[in-house]
């Protein structure tokens, strides 16, 4: 049987060889953390390479994602569907082994990491999901949901602000099955970190409410084992294991230096590493005894079979709960949910209520929430303003089976935590703040879109209509830039009906995130036919039309739709032929077929105007160079919302004048 050091060295040589072949990558961290990884994966990780999606597997997150060859090496060695040829194609086009771990490419990669700090926040989300799902479904003598979340993170993750946000919340929530390994090697790209990072990290985490194990030799297997055993013994708090390691361990000329952080070692140094660690095999050749020492397929299959036996007993004792658990883990909506959602939307339409869309959003939650046991809400503070609390909410801090998270003022970590919950499975999560503060969360939104995972980001106070808080809080460019994120669907509804449809579509969508953008001020109800109600789901549709060919097409979203409808009415009375298009979701409209888009915006009609209280550039593609946009290409001011709309030209008179100017 190979020694632990020999097993760990397999990670080291695969990592340095793959980086060397690609002439690109980060060999230092995998070589430095190989001993920790060997102990964790061979002695503690409950996983099944035969079925990477086993529901009760332990989750492993490589927050320092530049160390991607660590997880690729482990996945290959333990028996996942990741071949040595995949390892050889590290960082190459369309390979399963991209430069940073990407969700959906290689098995055993639980989340896309690379932007430092987000992995630990994702892990907090996974640990929350495990804890709450267990609270909702576990029963006496049936501890069905019971697994750990393990995280590797380095100095870079510790410096990023998101790690402070997320780890603070993790301590508050007592996530005892979250165990993080801090790779305390003292090196970042710029060199030794004492010049810019002198935090007392153990004290910081202790202050957060974590159990902290300090000064573990990250190259001593027995010390690592003792630390993990100690961490698992705590049932009321997460644990940080601070591991002293040497970056690039085994490299005679580069270990302990920044030179091995983000560059290939070079052929001569690779040969010296082999000599120093006693590895006599050529690149990408792993001896059979090493493979046998790492192979986890037999153990993993046994672990899953034992869990399946528990699931069978649980199903016999609690058949309805078991059926519900399976549905949620499969990501299926409740039976007849969409039909019931349509019934709710029809009732909203019938009420014809003038209402702020943020209030309409809360009404939608009250209408749809009882139909969705998997709905997990939250807000980065501000719940009383963005109205994300609904009648069925229970906070998870005080209710083990709750469905609402008070994130505190932590917009970035909230969004990354939501990503982790989505990746874990069993929940549809939404989280809210003011639209302006989507800026703080932007990279997590991008990661959700990149991973093609479902999440619902709720943003209220959507324009200069916010009013007196002034330009620091008035979003101008935010809606447009959210629309620019590939695979992000952005909804800006014009009334309560479109708000309810936005919620339905966001809940229905499984292949990417949605941003729902709501107003502070009241919005008038718009009359629609049954057909128009259905067309909302296409992202843009004809809300009001004329007899015959229109003289002009006017496009609007959100609060500006009511304004445009008033202007259109005035022009119609003067004999003009006006078509009003409501476009609550430009992203969705853009992916409709050519025939539908042409039916709404005929290319033969070039007289066009777009109206939105935000930056104008994005609307040029709809109105063309001959059209005009009434928008906000400057910041706002501090004044009541109504005053600001007049100040910046969002009035019936100005809309009428602008329409007349393109005729």
XYZ file of C-alpha atoms in Angstrom:
663
model
C 0.000 0.000 0.000
C 1.441 3.409 -0.939
C 2.279 5.817 1.849
C 0.233 8.938 2.419
C 3.075 11.042 1.070
C 3.171 8.983 -2.130
C -0.580 9.429 -2.570
C -0.245 13.162 -2.029
C 2.675 13.300 -4.430
C 0.408 11.994 -7.176
C -1.508 15.276 -6.884
C 1.732 17.217 -7.001
C 3.109 15.592 -10.132
C -0.196 15.668 -12.015
C -0.586 19.335 -11.140
C 2.903 20.421 -12.134
C 2.892 18.256 -15.285
C -0.460 19.587 -16.487
C 0.632 23.170 -15.876
C 3.931 22.496 -17.609
C 2.223 20.971 -20.658
C -0.158 23.923 -20.895
C 2.685 26.328 -20.091
C 0.085 28.105 -18.002
C -1.514 27.684 -14.619
C -0.916 27.657 -10.875
C 1.130 24.730 -9.566
C 2.013 26.203 -6.168
C -1.256 25.806 -4.263
C -2.009 22.212 -5.389
C 1.508 21.180 -4.422
C 1.183 22.941 -1.084
C -2.282 21.595 -0.193
C -1.815 18.053 -1.504
C -1.266 16.535 1.961
C -4.430 18.136 3.359
C -6.418 16.989 0.334
C -5.151 13.421 0.647
C -6.285 13.101 4.256
C -9.645 14.765 3.655
C -10.593 12.831 0.528
C -9.296 9.418 1.561
C -10.370 9.425 5.203
C -13.376 11.736 5.511
C -15.122 12.703 2.281
C -18.377 10.816 1.722
C -18.788 10.851 -2.046
C -19.380 8.456 -4.915
C -17.401 8.849 -8.149
C -19.888 6.508 -9.823
C -22.678 9.004 -9.080
C -21.310 12.536 -8.638
C -24.849 13.827 -7.953
C -25.639 11.581 -4.978
C -27.866 13.786 -2.845
C -26.210 13.169 0.531
C -22.601 13.498 -0.611
C -20.241 15.796 1.217
C -19.622 19.005 -0.724
C -16.095 20.150 -1.455
C -15.428 23.724 -2.566
C -12.053 24.911 -3.841
C -12.480 28.594 -3.067
C -8.935 29.365 -4.223
C -9.993 28.237 -7.682
C -6.673 29.013 -9.336
C -5.550 25.748 -7.699
C -7.848 23.919 -10.105
C -5.396 21.105 -10.812
C -5.909 20.037 -7.207
C -9.556 19.115 -7.757
C -8.921 17.774 -11.248
C -6.177 15.500 -9.914
C -8.394 14.281 -7.087
C -11.332 13.646 -9.414
C -9.118 11.647 -11.768
C -7.379 9.657 -9.048
C -10.523 8.778 -7.069
C -12.319 7.420 -10.132
C -14.585 10.127 -11.492
C -15.189 10.347 -15.225
C -12.119 12.496 -15.820
C -9.446 10.729 -17.839
C -5.710 11.265 -18.024
C -6.325 12.725 -21.481
C -8.611 15.287 -19.860
C -5.775 16.154 -17.486
C -3.414 16.533 -20.442
C -5.849 18.987 -22.030
C -5.736 21.327 -19.041
C -6.601 24.897 -20.058
C -7.311 23.942 -23.679
C -10.359 24.883 -25.754
C -13.509 22.896 -24.901
C -11.679 20.665 -22.418
C -13.272 19.405 -19.205
C -10.367 20.964 -17.307
C -10.510 24.752 -17.806
C -8.082 27.079 -16.065
C -10.439 27.629 -13.125
C -12.987 25.009 -12.017
C -16.254 25.500 -13.878
C -19.513 23.945 -12.769
C -20.822 21.475 -15.340
C -17.462 20.662 -16.940
C -15.597 18.209 -14.727
C -17.334 15.922 -12.228
C -16.655 16.635 -8.537
C -16.592 20.374 -9.259
C -19.471 21.661 -7.139
C -19.215 25.322 -8.124
C -17.331 27.671 -10.419
C -14.560 29.364 -8.491
C -11.753 31.729 -9.340
C -12.988 35.160 -8.246
C -11.528 34.857 -4.773
C -13.820 34.727 -1.764
C -16.906 33.580 -3.604
C -16.204 29.900 -3.064
C -16.373 30.229 0.710
C -19.629 32.164 0.336
C -21.001 29.434 -1.948
C -20.015 26.915 0.706
C -21.935 28.863 3.337
C -24.973 28.584 1.066
C -24.476 24.843 0.702
C -24.174 24.451 4.463
C -27.346 26.487 4.983
C -29.153 24.300 2.463
C -28.010 21.133 4.207
C -29.056 22.402 7.615
C -32.478 23.700 6.579
C -33.289 20.762 4.310
C -32.491 18.492 7.218
C -34.691 20.601 9.471
C -37.553 20.308 7.026
C -37.280 16.577 6.289
C -35.308 14.696 8.959
C -37.366 12.900 11.568
C -36.508 10.970 14.765
C -34.500 7.864 13.804
C -34.423 9.099 10.195
C -31.434 11.426 9.814
C -31.577 11.426 6.037
C -29.972 14.766 5.158
C -26.633 14.668 6.939
C -23.432 15.748 5.204
C -20.548 18.162 5.545
C -19.350 21.053 3.427
C -15.571 21.331 3.214
C -13.744 24.366 1.833
C -10.175 25.096 0.855
C -9.297 28.798 0.839
C -6.156 30.882 0.857
C -4.865 34.308 1.762
C -6.572 35.891 -1.239
C -9.981 34.615 -0.165
C -9.322 35.840 3.356
C -8.511 39.335 2.104
C -11.589 39.643 -0.102
C -14.429 41.433 1.651
C -17.003 38.816 0.713
C -15.307 36.263 2.966
C -15.826 38.606 5.927
C -19.519 38.990 5.077
C -20.185 35.302 4.515
C -18.155 33.921 7.408
C -19.720 36.385 9.828
C -23.169 35.102 8.862
C -22.026 31.471 9.003
C -20.982 31.938 12.605
C -24.236 33.646 13.497
C -26.207 30.757 11.992
C -24.102 28.103 13.731
C -23.336 26.084 10.599
C -21.519 23.283 12.385
C -21.128 21.073 9.318
C -19.088 23.720 7.541
C -15.349 23.067 7.874
C -12.864 25.375 6.182
C -9.140 24.758 5.650
C -7.116 27.951 5.483
C -3.998 27.489 3.364
C -1.814 29.822 5.398
C 1.262 29.855 3.166
C 1.898 33.609 3.425
C 2.207 34.081 -0.340
C 0.130 35.865 -2.964
C 1.022 36.932 -6.493
C 2.889 40.014 -5.290
C 4.999 38.072 -2.792
C 5.006 37.640 0.980
C 1.699 38.934 2.312
C 2.991 40.473 5.525
C 3.385 43.676 3.564
C -0.381 43.965 3.052
C -2.124 41.295 5.134
C -1.361 41.188 8.844
C -4.824 40.346 10.189
C -5.047 38.006 13.132
C -7.236 35.603 11.179
C -7.846 33.108 14.021
C -9.084 35.892 16.307
C -11.262 37.286 13.541
C -12.997 33.959 13.008
C -13.331 33.350 16.722
C -15.090 36.715 16.928
C -17.468 35.547 14.194
C -18.452 32.589 16.362
C -16.347 29.938 14.650
C -14.340 27.234 16.350
C -10.731 27.860 15.316
C -7.892 25.332 15.259
C -4.579 27.140 14.896
C -1.095 26.299 13.631
C -1.731 22.895 12.092
C 1.178 21.567 10.078
C -0.419 21.211 6.647
C 2.144 18.573 5.676
C 1.560 16.341 8.729
C -1.218 13.855 8.024
C -1.765 12.926 11.657
C -2.097 16.563 12.719
C -4.596 17.138 9.907
C -6.627 14.095 10.975
C -6.769 15.245 14.584
C -7.940 18.683 13.466
C -10.748 17.280 11.320
C -11.867 14.979 14.132
C -11.979 17.963 16.474
C -13.902 20.036 13.920
C -16.513 17.339 13.441
C -17.077 17.098 17.185
C -18.599 20.595 17.330
C -22.370 20.676 16.875
C -23.055 24.393 17.209
C -20.506 26.294 15.109
C -18.428 26.093 11.935
C -14.712 25.382 12.154
C -11.673 27.029 10.600
C -8.545 24.859 10.469
C -5.516 27.088 9.977
C -2.915 25.056 8.108
C 0.664 26.218 7.820
C 1.843 25.062 4.400
C 4.654 25.688 1.961
C 3.480 26.812 -1.453
C 5.010 24.650 -4.196
C 6.122 22.010 -1.671
C 8.720 19.754 -3.311
C 10.154 22.319 -5.696
C 13.809 22.865 -4.722
C 14.099 26.357 -6.188
C 10.558 27.689 -6.023
C 8.809 26.324 -2.928
C 7.841 29.045 -0.480
C 8.088 31.712 -3.183
C 5.607 33.632 -5.305
C 7.400 32.376 -8.419
C 5.461 29.085 -8.264
C 2.088 30.697 -7.669
C 0.966 31.373 -11.217
C 3.516 30.012 -13.692
C 4.838 26.697 -14.946
C 7.927 25.508 -13.073
C 9.943 24.743 -16.204
C 11.221 21.390 -17.449
C 14.406 21.469 -15.387
C 12.576 22.270 -12.148
C 9.921 19.633 -12.843
C 12.732 17.077 -13.127
C 14.240 18.313 -9.867
C 10.878 17.964 -8.116
C 10.658 14.334 -9.249
C 14.110 13.680 -7.888
C 13.449 15.419 -4.575
C 10.160 13.659 -3.807
C 11.301 10.307 -5.217
C 8.803 10.122 -8.083
C 10.387 7.979 -10.790
C 7.531 7.886 -13.285
C 7.269 9.997 -16.457
C 4.668 12.757 -16.912
C 1.025 11.662 -16.660
C 1.920 8.107 -15.691
C 0.397 6.981 -12.380
C 1.302 3.520 -11.033
C -1.537 1.065 -10.449
C -0.870 0.924 -6.719
C -1.361 4.695 -6.498
C -4.660 4.439 -8.356
C -5.738 1.646 -5.999
C -4.797 3.745 -2.985
C -6.977 6.609 -4.228
C -9.874 4.661 -5.759
C -13.153 5.667 -4.058
C -15.663 3.920 -6.313
C -16.228 0.857 -4.146
C -16.473 2.841 -0.927
C -18.641 5.483 -2.551
C -21.057 2.954 -3.991
C -21.369 1.309 -0.578
C -22.031 4.648 1.112
C -24.747 5.529 -1.380
C -26.334 2.074 -1.079
C -26.437 2.454 2.704
C -28.087 5.850 2.286
C -30.590 4.389 -0.171
C -31.546 1.851 2.482
C -32.199 4.763 4.852
C -34.270 6.423 2.146
C -36.324 3.248 1.709
C -37.038 3.083 5.450
C -37.877 6.796 5.448
C -40.235 6.306 2.507
C -42.059 3.571 4.357
C -42.396 5.680 7.500
C -43.112 9.025 5.792
C -44.261 8.369 2.214
C -45.556 11.892 1.556
C -42.425 13.553 2.903
C -40.242 11.188 0.881
C -42.126 11.996 -2.298
C -41.789 15.705 -1.612
C -38.060 15.382 -0.893
C -37.444 13.505 -4.131
C -39.397 16.131 -6.082
C -37.388 18.954 -4.625
C -34.026 17.254 -5.065
C -34.957 16.629 -8.707
C -35.729 20.329 -9.146
C -39.319 19.684 -10.221
C -42.083 22.187 -9.561
C -45.130 21.055 -7.578
C -47.856 19.428 -9.614
C -50.138 21.989 -11.275
C -48.015 24.885 -10.008
C -47.997 26.697 -13.354
C -51.754 26.359 -13.734
C -52.290 27.707 -10.225
C -49.875 30.549 -10.955
C -51.917 31.453 -14.028
C -55.065 31.475 -11.930
C -53.368 33.858 -9.511
C -52.254 36.109 -12.368
C -55.807 36.230 -13.675
C -57.018 37.301 -10.250
C -54.432 40.086 -10.195
C -55.590 41.218 -13.614
C -59.206 41.226 -12.471
C -58.391 43.417 -9.461
C -57.129 46.212 -11.755
C -55.272 47.750 -8.826
C -52.914 50.718 -8.991
C -50.012 49.626 -6.858
C -46.248 49.935 -6.506
C -44.650 46.958 -8.193
C -42.651 46.236 -5.021
C -46.006 45.740 -3.273
C -47.265 43.721 -6.221
C -44.161 41.562 -5.773
C -45.056 40.935 -2.132
C -48.590 40.080 -3.185
C -47.178 37.608 -5.672
C -45.117 36.027 -2.907
C -48.239 35.709 -0.777
C -50.066 34.168 -3.715
C -47.356 31.815 -4.975
C -45.351 31.188 -1.793
C -47.833 28.749 -0.226
C -47.579 26.671 -3.410
C -43.769 26.390 -3.161
C -42.368 24.691 -0.045
C -38.903 24.987 -1.603
C -39.007 28.785 -1.728
C -36.186 30.235 0.385
C -36.267 33.997 0.698
C -34.108 36.662 2.178
C -33.026 40.251 2.087
C -29.812 42.159 2.689
C -31.589 44.143 5.375
C -34.312 46.463 3.945
C -37.054 43.824 4.080
C -39.541 46.454 5.204
C -38.731 48.478 2.112
C -38.336 45.844 -0.550
C -41.276 43.862 0.855
C -39.754 40.392 0.598
C -41.407 39.077 3.741
C -44.662 37.259 3.075
C -47.197 35.679 5.403
C -45.549 32.249 5.453
C -42.005 33.403 6.263
C -40.074 31.930 9.167
C -36.464 32.878 9.861
C -33.964 30.022 9.795
C -32.077 31.442 12.780
C -34.939 30.551 15.096
C -36.687 27.835 13.073
C -34.724 24.794 11.928
C -37.285 24.226 9.177
C -37.619 27.909 8.249
C -37.664 29.552 4.825
C -36.268 33.061 5.271
C -32.745 34.381 5.799
C -31.991 37.743 7.349
C -28.732 38.395 5.493
C -27.982 41.720 7.115
C -26.235 44.386 5.054
C -24.315 41.839 2.973
C -25.466 42.166 -0.641
C -22.476 40.422 -2.215
C -22.345 37.438 0.090
C -26.152 37.116 -0.015
C -25.980 36.626 -3.756
C -23.074 34.171 -3.599
C -24.739 32.283 -0.740
C -27.856 32.004 -2.902
C -25.663 30.490 -5.622
C -24.431 27.887 -3.153
C -27.962 27.013 -2.097
C -29.019 26.611 -5.711
C -26.046 24.354 -6.422
C -26.818 22.239 -3.367
C -30.366 21.569 -4.508
C -33.741 21.393 -2.830
C -34.493 25.127 -2.857
C -35.508 27.996 -5.104
C -33.916 31.021 -3.515
C -34.616 34.715 -3.820
C -32.747 37.586 -2.231
C -33.416 41.303 -2.282
C -31.942 44.750 -1.911
C -32.323 48.146 -3.590
C -31.441 48.086 -7.286
C -28.590 50.510 -6.652
C -26.852 47.958 -4.467
C -26.865 45.258 -7.104
C -23.509 46.912 -7.800
C -22.071 45.381 -4.646
C -23.243 41.928 -5.742
C -22.371 42.121 -9.427
C -19.741 39.399 -9.623
C -21.971 36.871 -7.885
C -24.758 37.658 -10.355
C -22.323 37.052 -13.191
C -21.298 33.725 -11.656
C -24.929 32.611 -11.411
C -25.390 33.406 -15.097
C -22.110 31.725 -16.016
C -23.078 28.549 -14.154
C -26.589 28.586 -15.676
C -28.196 28.130 -12.268
C -31.574 29.332 -11.075
C -31.706 32.224 -8.654
C -34.105 35.119 -8.276
C -32.523 38.486 -7.508
C -35.137 41.006 -6.370
C -34.340 44.705 -6.748
C -36.651 47.511 -5.701
C -36.550 51.322 -5.834
C -35.765 51.073 -9.500
C -35.183 54.613 -10.804
C -35.128 58.321 -10.016
C -38.631 57.610 -8.713
C -36.817 56.646 -5.522
C -36.792 60.355 -4.823
C -35.296 62.208 -1.906
C -32.432 59.815 -1.096
C -30.733 61.289 -4.132
C -28.323 60.065 -6.791
C -26.334 57.825 -4.449
C -29.431 55.650 -4.214
C -31.061 56.333 -7.583
C -30.164 53.638 -10.129
C -29.550 54.993 -13.613
C -27.264 52.513 -15.369
C -28.002 49.401 -13.290
C -30.942 47.954 -15.235
C -29.077 48.335 -18.523
C -25.910 46.732 -17.250
C -27.806 43.819 -15.708
C -29.311 43.213 -19.141
C -25.787 43.016 -20.548
C -24.879 39.959 -18.443
C -25.155 36.928 -20.755
C -27.879 34.500 -19.631
C -29.359 36.940 -17.103
C -33.076 37.570 -17.626
C -34.068 41.020 -16.382
C -37.719 41.860 -15.692
C -38.926 45.431 -15.181
C -42.718 45.120 -14.983
C -45.124 47.980 -15.587
C -47.902 46.923 -13.216
C -49.096 44.231 -10.821
C -49.940 41.803 -13.624
C -46.519 41.936 -15.237
C -45.001 41.665 -11.748
C -46.855 38.416 -11.099
C -45.830 37.066 -14.508
C -42.210 37.969 -13.770
C -42.324 35.908 -10.585
C -43.930 32.972 -12.374
C -41.331 32.996 -15.129
C -38.414 33.344 -12.712
C -39.704 30.384 -10.701
C -40.213 28.383 -13.881
C -36.772 29.136 -15.328
C -34.188 26.475 -14.461
C -31.279 27.336 -16.767
C -30.234 30.702 -15.423
C -30.895 33.537 -12.973
C -33.525 36.257 -13.145
C -33.444 39.828 -11.864
C -36.840 41.263 -10.913
C -36.840 45.054 -10.794
C -39.659 46.809 -8.951
C -40.771 50.375 -8.313
C -41.247 52.327 -5.133
C -44.110 54.399 -6.567
C -47.596 53.245 -7.535
C -48.132 52.056 -11.126
C -51.513 52.065 -12.886
C -53.105 48.827 -14.038
C -53.030 48.243 -17.789
C -55.983 46.589 -19.517
C -55.192 43.456 -21.521
C -56.915 40.725 -23.453
C -56.385 37.074 -22.578
C -53.974 36.825 -25.490
C -51.975 39.802 -24.234
C -51.718 38.195 -20.807
C -50.076 35.186 -22.429
C -47.762 37.328 -24.549
C -46.180 38.951 -21.471
C -44.182 35.731 -21.148
C -42.421 36.504 -24.439
C -40.705 39.525 -22.909
C -42.254 42.189 -25.143
C -45.690 42.548 -26.667
C -48.152 45.013 -28.159
C -50.012 46.548 -25.246
C -52.015 49.090 -27.263
C -52.452 49.315 -31.012
C -54.253 51.265 -33.688
C -56.363 50.356 -36.694
C -54.122 49.771 -39.672
C -50.416 50.483 -39.888
C -48.996 52.533 -36.993
C -47.406 55.885 -37.669
C -45.039 55.348 -34.787
C -44.042 52.631 -32.290
C -43.371 53.616 -28.687
C -41.556 51.164 -26.405
C -41.442 51.431 -22.638
C -40.860 49.448 -19.457
C -41.792 49.741 -15.814
C -43.223 52.991 -14.534
C -42.800 54.633 -17.939
C -45.420 52.401 -19.593
C -48.257 54.252 -17.881
C -46.731 57.547 -18.959
C -46.510 56.385 -22.576
C -50.070 55.111 -22.521
C -51.285 58.548 -21.430
C -49.281 60.205 -24.204
C -50.574 57.701 -26.772
C -54.132 58.409 -25.739
C -53.627 62.122 -26.309
C -52.044 61.571 -29.730
C -54.717 59.080 -30.751
C -57.372 61.651 -29.964
C -55.497 63.971 -32.328
C -55.673 61.378 -35.126
C -52.241 59.776 -34.848
C -51.839 56.011 -35.166
C -49.790 54.837 -32.186
C -48.564 51.383 -31.200
C -47.385 50.979 -27.599
C -45.074 48.072 -26.852
C -44.475 47.021 -23.267
C -41.115 45.288 -23.007
C -40.684 44.051 -19.432
C -37.868 41.665 -20.415
C -35.639 42.666 -23.334
C -33.473 39.554 -22.888
C -36.454 37.269 -23.364
C -37.854 39.291 -26.256
C -34.500 39.098 -28.029
C -34.541 35.283 -28.086
C -37.991 35.029 -29.676
C -38.127 33.963 -33.295
C -37.779 36.482 -36.101
C -41.436 36.281 -37.031
C -42.665 37.251 -33.584
C -40.196 40.096 -33.149
C -41.116 41.400 -36.597
C -44.808 41.265 -35.700
C -44.188 43.497 -32.682
C -41.539 45.784 -34.180
C -42.014 45.712 -37.973
C -38.834 46.736 -39.746
C -40.916 48.825 -42.145
C -41.834 51.241 -39.347
C -38.774 53.336 -38.528
C -40.535 56.047 -36.534
C -39.852 54.804 -33.036
C -39.416 56.139 -29.513
C -38.265 54.311 -26.365
C -38.913 55.602 -22.869
C -37.148 54.360 -19.733
C -35.845 56.176 -16.675
C -32.346 54.837 -17.187
C -29.401 55.159 -19.540
C -30.475 55.325 -23.168
C -27.798 53.405 -25.088
C -29.426 49.984 -24.814
C -32.552 51.176 -26.566
C -30.814 52.256 -29.777
C -31.021 48.700 -31.133
C -34.828 48.896 -30.926
C -35.427 52.431 -32.169
C -32.543 52.708 -34.641
C -30.492 55.782 -35.427
C -33.572 57.585 -36.701
C -35.514 56.984 -33.511
C -35.317 58.761 -30.178
C -34.905 57.684 -26.573
C -36.177 59.501 -23.513
C -33.790 58.321 -20.847
C -31.381 59.300 -18.083
C -27.858 59.916 -19.312
C -26.863 61.745 -16.162
C -27.216 61.162 -12.447
C -30.315 62.314 -10.595
C -30.873 64.754 -7.770
C -32.346 64.720 -4.293
C -36.032 65.639 -4.578
C -39.456 63.958 -4.516
C -39.833 61.397 -7.295
C -42.602 63.268 -9.049
C -40.515 66.418 -9.191
C -37.587 64.491 -10.663
C -39.674 62.895 -13.396
C -40.733 66.361 -14.498
C -37.182 67.705 -14.221
C -35.789 65.034 -16.518
C -38.540 65.026 -19.112
C -40.651 62.072 -18.069
C -43.930 63.909 -18.667
C -46.822 63.391 -21.036
C -46.035 66.669 -22.792
C -42.407 65.711 -23.434
C -43.317 62.223 -24.610
C -45.905 63.696 -26.989
C -43.382 66.229 -28.347
C -40.752 63.527 -28.811
C -43.172 61.239 -30.649
C -44.262 64.072 -32.892
C -40.626 64.835 -33.697
C -40.058 61.416 -35.282
C -43.239 61.424 -37.382
